[in-house]
mmCIF file of C-alpha atoms in Angstrom:
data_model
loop_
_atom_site.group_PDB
_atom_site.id
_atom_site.type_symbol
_atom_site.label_atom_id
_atom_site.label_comp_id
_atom_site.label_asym_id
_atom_site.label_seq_id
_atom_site.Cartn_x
_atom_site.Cartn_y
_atom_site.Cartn_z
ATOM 1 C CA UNK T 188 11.678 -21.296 4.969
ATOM 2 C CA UNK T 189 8.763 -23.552 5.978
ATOM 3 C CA UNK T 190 6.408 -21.859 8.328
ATOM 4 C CA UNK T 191 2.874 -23.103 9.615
ATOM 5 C CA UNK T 192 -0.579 -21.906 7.617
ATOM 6 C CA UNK T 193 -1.287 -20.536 10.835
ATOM 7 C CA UNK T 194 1.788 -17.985 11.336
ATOM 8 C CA UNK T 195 0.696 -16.645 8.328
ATOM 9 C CA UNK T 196 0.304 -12.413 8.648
ATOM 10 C CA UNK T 197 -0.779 -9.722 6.183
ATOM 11 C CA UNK T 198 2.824 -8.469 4.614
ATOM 12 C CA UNK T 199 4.279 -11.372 4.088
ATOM 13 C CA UNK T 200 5.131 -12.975 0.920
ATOM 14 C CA UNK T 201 4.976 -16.819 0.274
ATOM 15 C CA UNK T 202 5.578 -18.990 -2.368
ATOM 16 C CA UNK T 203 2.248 -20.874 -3.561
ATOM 17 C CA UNK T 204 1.689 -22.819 -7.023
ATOM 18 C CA UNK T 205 5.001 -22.026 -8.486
ATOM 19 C CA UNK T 206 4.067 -18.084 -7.605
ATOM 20 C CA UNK T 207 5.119 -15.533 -5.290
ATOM 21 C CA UNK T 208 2.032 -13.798 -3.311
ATOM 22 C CA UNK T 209 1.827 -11.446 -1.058
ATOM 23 C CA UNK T 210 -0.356 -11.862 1.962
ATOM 24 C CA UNK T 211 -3.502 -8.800 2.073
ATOM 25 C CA UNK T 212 -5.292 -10.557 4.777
ATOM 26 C CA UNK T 213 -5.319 -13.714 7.054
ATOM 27 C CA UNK T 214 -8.182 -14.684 8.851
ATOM 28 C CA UNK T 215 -8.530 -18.177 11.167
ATOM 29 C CA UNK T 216 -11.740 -20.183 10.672
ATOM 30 C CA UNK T 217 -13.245 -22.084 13.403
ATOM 31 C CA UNK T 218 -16.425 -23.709 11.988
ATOM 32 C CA UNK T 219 -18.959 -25.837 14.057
ATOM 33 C CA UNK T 220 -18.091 -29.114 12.422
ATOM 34 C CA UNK T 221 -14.498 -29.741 11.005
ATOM 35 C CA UNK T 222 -11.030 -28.891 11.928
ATOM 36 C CA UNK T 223 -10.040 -25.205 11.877
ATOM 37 C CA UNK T 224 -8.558 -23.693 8.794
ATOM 38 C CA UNK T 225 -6.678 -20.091 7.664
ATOM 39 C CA UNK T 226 -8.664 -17.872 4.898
ATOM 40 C CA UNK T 227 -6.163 -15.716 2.939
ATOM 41 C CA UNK T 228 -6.049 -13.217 0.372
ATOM 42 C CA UNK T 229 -3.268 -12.657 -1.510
ATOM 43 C CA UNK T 230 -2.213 -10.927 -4.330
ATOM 44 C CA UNK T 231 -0.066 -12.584 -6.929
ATOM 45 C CA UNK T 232 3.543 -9.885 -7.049
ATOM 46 C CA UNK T 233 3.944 -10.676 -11.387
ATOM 47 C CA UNK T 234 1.037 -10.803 -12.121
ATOM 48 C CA UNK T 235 -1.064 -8.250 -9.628
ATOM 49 C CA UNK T 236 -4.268 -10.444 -9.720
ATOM 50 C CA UNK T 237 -6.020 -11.020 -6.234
ATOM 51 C CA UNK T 238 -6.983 -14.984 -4.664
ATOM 52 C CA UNK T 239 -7.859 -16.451 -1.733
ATOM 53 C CA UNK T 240 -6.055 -19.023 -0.607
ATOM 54 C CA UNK T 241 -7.380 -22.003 2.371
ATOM 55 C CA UNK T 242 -5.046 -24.103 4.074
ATOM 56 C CA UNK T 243 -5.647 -26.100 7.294
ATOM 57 C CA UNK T 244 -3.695 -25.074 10.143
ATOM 58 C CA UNK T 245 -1.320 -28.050 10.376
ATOM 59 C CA UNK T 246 -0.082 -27.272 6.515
ATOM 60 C CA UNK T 247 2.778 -25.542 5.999
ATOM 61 C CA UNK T 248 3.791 -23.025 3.538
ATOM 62 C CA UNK T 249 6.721 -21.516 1.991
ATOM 63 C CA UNK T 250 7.322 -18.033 3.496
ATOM 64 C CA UNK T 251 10.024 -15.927 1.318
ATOM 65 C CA UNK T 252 12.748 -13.587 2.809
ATOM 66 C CA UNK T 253 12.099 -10.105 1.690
ATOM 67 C CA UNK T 254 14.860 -7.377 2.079
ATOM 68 C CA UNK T 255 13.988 -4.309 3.050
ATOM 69 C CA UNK T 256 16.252 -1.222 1.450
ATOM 70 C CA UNK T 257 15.908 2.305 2.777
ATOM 71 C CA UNK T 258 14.891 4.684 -0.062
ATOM 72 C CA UNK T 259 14.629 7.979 -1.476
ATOM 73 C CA UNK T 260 12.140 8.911 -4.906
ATOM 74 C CA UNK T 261 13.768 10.885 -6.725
ATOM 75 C CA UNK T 262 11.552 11.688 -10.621
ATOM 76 C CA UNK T 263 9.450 9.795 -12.962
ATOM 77 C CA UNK T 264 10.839 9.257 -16.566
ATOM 78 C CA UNK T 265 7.887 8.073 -18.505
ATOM 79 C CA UNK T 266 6.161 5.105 -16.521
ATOM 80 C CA UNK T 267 9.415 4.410 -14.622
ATOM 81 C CA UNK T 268 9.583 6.076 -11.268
ATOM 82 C CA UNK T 269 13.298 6.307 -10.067
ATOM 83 C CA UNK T 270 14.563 5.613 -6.720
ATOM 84 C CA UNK T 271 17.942 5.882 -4.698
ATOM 85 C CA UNK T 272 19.280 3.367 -1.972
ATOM 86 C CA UNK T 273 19.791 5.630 0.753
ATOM 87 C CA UNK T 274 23.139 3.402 1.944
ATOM 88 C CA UNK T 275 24.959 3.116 -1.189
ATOM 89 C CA UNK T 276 23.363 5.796 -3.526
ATOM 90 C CA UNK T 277 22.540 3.529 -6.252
ATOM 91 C CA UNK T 278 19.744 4.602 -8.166
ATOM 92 C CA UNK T 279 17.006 1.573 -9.676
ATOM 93 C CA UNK T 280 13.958 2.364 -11.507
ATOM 94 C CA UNK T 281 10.500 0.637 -10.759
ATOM 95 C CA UNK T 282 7.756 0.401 -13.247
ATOM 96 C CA UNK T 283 4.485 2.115 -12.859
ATOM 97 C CA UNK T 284 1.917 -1.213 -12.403
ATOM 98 C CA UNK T 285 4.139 -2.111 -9.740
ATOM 99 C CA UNK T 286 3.890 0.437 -7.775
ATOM 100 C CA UNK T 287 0.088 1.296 -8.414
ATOM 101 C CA UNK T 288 -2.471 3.735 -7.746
ATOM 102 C CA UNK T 289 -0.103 4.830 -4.541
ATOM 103 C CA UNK T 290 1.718 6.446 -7.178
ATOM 104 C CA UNK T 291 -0.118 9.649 -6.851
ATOM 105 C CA UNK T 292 1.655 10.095 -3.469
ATOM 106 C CA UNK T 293 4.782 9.933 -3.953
ATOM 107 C CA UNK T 294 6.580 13.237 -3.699
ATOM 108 C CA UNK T 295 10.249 14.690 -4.513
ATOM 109 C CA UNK T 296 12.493 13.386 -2.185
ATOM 110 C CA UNK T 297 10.159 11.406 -0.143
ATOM 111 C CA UNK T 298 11.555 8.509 1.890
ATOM 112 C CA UNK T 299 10.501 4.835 1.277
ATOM 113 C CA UNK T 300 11.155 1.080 1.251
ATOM 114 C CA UNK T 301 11.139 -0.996 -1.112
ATOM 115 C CA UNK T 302 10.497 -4.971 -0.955
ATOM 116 C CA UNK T 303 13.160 -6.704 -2.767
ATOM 117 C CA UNK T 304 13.024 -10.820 -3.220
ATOM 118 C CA UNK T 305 15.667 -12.443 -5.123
ATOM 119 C CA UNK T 306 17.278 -9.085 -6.039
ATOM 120 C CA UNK T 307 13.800 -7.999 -7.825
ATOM 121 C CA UNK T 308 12.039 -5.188 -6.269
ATOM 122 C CA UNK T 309 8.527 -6.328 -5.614
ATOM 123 C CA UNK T 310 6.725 -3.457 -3.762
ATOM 124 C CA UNK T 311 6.795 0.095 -2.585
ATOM 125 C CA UNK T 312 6.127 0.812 0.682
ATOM 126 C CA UNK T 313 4.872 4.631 1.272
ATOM 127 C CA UNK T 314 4.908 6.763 4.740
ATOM 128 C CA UNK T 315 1.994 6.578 6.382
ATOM 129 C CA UNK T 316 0.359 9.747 5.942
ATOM 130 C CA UNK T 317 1.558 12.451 3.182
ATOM 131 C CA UNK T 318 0.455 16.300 3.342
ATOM 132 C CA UNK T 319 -1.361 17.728 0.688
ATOM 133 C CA UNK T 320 -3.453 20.421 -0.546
ATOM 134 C CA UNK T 321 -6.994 20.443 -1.713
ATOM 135 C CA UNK T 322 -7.252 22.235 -4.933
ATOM 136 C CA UNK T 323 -11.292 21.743 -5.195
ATOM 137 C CA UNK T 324 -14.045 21.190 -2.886
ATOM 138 C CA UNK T 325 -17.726 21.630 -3.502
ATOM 139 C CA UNK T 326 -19.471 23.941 -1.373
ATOM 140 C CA UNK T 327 -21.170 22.731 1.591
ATOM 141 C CA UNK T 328 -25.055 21.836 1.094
ATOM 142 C CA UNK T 329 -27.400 23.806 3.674
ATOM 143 C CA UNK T 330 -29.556 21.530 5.865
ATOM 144 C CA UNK T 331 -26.454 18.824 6.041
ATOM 145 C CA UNK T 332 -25.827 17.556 9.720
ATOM 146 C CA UNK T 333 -21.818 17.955 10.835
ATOM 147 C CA UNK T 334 -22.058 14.551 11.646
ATOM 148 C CA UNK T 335 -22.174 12.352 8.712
ATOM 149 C CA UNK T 336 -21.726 14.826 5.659
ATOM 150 C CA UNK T 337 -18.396 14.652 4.136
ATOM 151 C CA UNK T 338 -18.304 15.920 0.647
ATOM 152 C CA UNK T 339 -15.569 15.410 -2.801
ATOM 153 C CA UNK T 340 -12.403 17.075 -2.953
ATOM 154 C CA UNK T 341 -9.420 17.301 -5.158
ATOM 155 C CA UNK T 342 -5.775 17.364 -4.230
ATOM 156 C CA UNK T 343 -2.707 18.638 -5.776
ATOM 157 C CA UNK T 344 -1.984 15.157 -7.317
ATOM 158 C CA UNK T 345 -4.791 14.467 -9.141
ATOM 159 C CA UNK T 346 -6.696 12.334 -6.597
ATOM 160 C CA UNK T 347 -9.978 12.807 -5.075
ATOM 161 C CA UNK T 348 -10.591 12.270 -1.464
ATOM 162 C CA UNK T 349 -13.942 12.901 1.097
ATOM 163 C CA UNK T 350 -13.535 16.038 3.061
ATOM 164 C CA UNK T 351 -15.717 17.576 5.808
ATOM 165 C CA UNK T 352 -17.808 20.379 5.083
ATOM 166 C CA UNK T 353 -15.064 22.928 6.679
ATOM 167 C CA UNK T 354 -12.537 21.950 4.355
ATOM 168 C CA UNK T 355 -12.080 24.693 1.519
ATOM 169 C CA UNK T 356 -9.767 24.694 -1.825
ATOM 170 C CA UNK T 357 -6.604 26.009 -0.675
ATOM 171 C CA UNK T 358 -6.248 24.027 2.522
ATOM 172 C CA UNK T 359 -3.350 21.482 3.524
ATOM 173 C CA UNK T 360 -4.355 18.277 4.523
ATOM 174 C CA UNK T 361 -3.044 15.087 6.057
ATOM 175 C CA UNK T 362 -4.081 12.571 3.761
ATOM 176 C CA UNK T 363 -3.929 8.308 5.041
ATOM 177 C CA UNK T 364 -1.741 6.494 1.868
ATOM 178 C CA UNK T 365 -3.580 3.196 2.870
ATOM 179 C CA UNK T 366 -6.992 4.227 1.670
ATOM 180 C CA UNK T 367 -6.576 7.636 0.499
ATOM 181 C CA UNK T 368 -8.834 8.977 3.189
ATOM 182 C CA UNK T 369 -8.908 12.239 5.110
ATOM 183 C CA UNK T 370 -7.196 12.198 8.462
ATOM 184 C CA UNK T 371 -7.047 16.037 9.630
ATOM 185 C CA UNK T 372 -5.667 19.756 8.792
ATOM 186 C CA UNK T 373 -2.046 19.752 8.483
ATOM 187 C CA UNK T 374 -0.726 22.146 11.298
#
């Protein structure tokens, strides 16, 4: 379907130079001089490389209908994690590059959706936040204000995330999937 440059939004996926891309960021440019235009980064669903994209805002574009299936991760076999449609029960496996360095979240029966175009799964899309525990964290450095010291800590799964000071191996943590970033203590 043909849309406008300007309806285009982060999470969409359009068709550009024989290619299917999925939108990271859209931004409208109004410069002094000149008609405006739409700044877009995309990232390219085969191949995983990133590019920006300009189009005026009278071109148009070929969006692409994603389908959106209700899912349940169930294991990883190798680099092939293994999901389950949570309507019909079919299970479909995903390779690892696909899914990325999100991987590290996913968890044993954790719910997700998965992008499908064309009956190919594209992406995986991951709950917001996921609960985890910090395994190590350095101690706190004397003299440091509360305000703006944050400090390395490692989590169940391998990853490392900034912690504040108060944070201790041991703890459960809420943990942001977006940008792997500390959000609070899990209650």
């Amino acid at each position: 379907m043909k849309i406008s440059a300007n309806g285009i939004r982060p999470g969409m996926v359009i068709e550009h130079e024989g290619k299917q891309w999925t939108i990271l960021k859209a931004q409208v440019v109004q410069p002094g001089k000149g008609g405006a235009f739409m700044t877009v980064d995309m990232r390219d669903i085969a191949g995983g490389n990133k590019s920006v994209g300009r189009w005026r805002t009278a071109d148009t574009v070929e969006r692409l209908e994603v389908r959106e299936i209700d899912c349940t991760y169930l294991f990883k076999d190798g680099d092939m994690y293994t999901f389950m449609d949570a309507e019909n029960f079919e299970q479909f496996s995903i390779p690892a590059e696909l899914i990325g360095e999100k991987a590290g979240f996913l968890q044993d029966n954790m719910p997700v959706t998965v992008d499908f175009i064309e009956g190919k799964a594209v992406s995986v899309n991951l709950p917001n936040s996921v609960i985890l525990q910090v395994v190590e964290a350095d101690p706190v450095v004397k003299g440091q204000t509360a305000a703006s010291s944050y400090k390395p800590g490692l989590l169940e799964n391998g990853m490392k995330v900034m912690i504040p000071p108060f944070i201790e191996a041991g703890t459960r943590i809420v943990v942001n999937t977006e940008d792997c970033s500390y959000v609070e203590r899990a209650k």
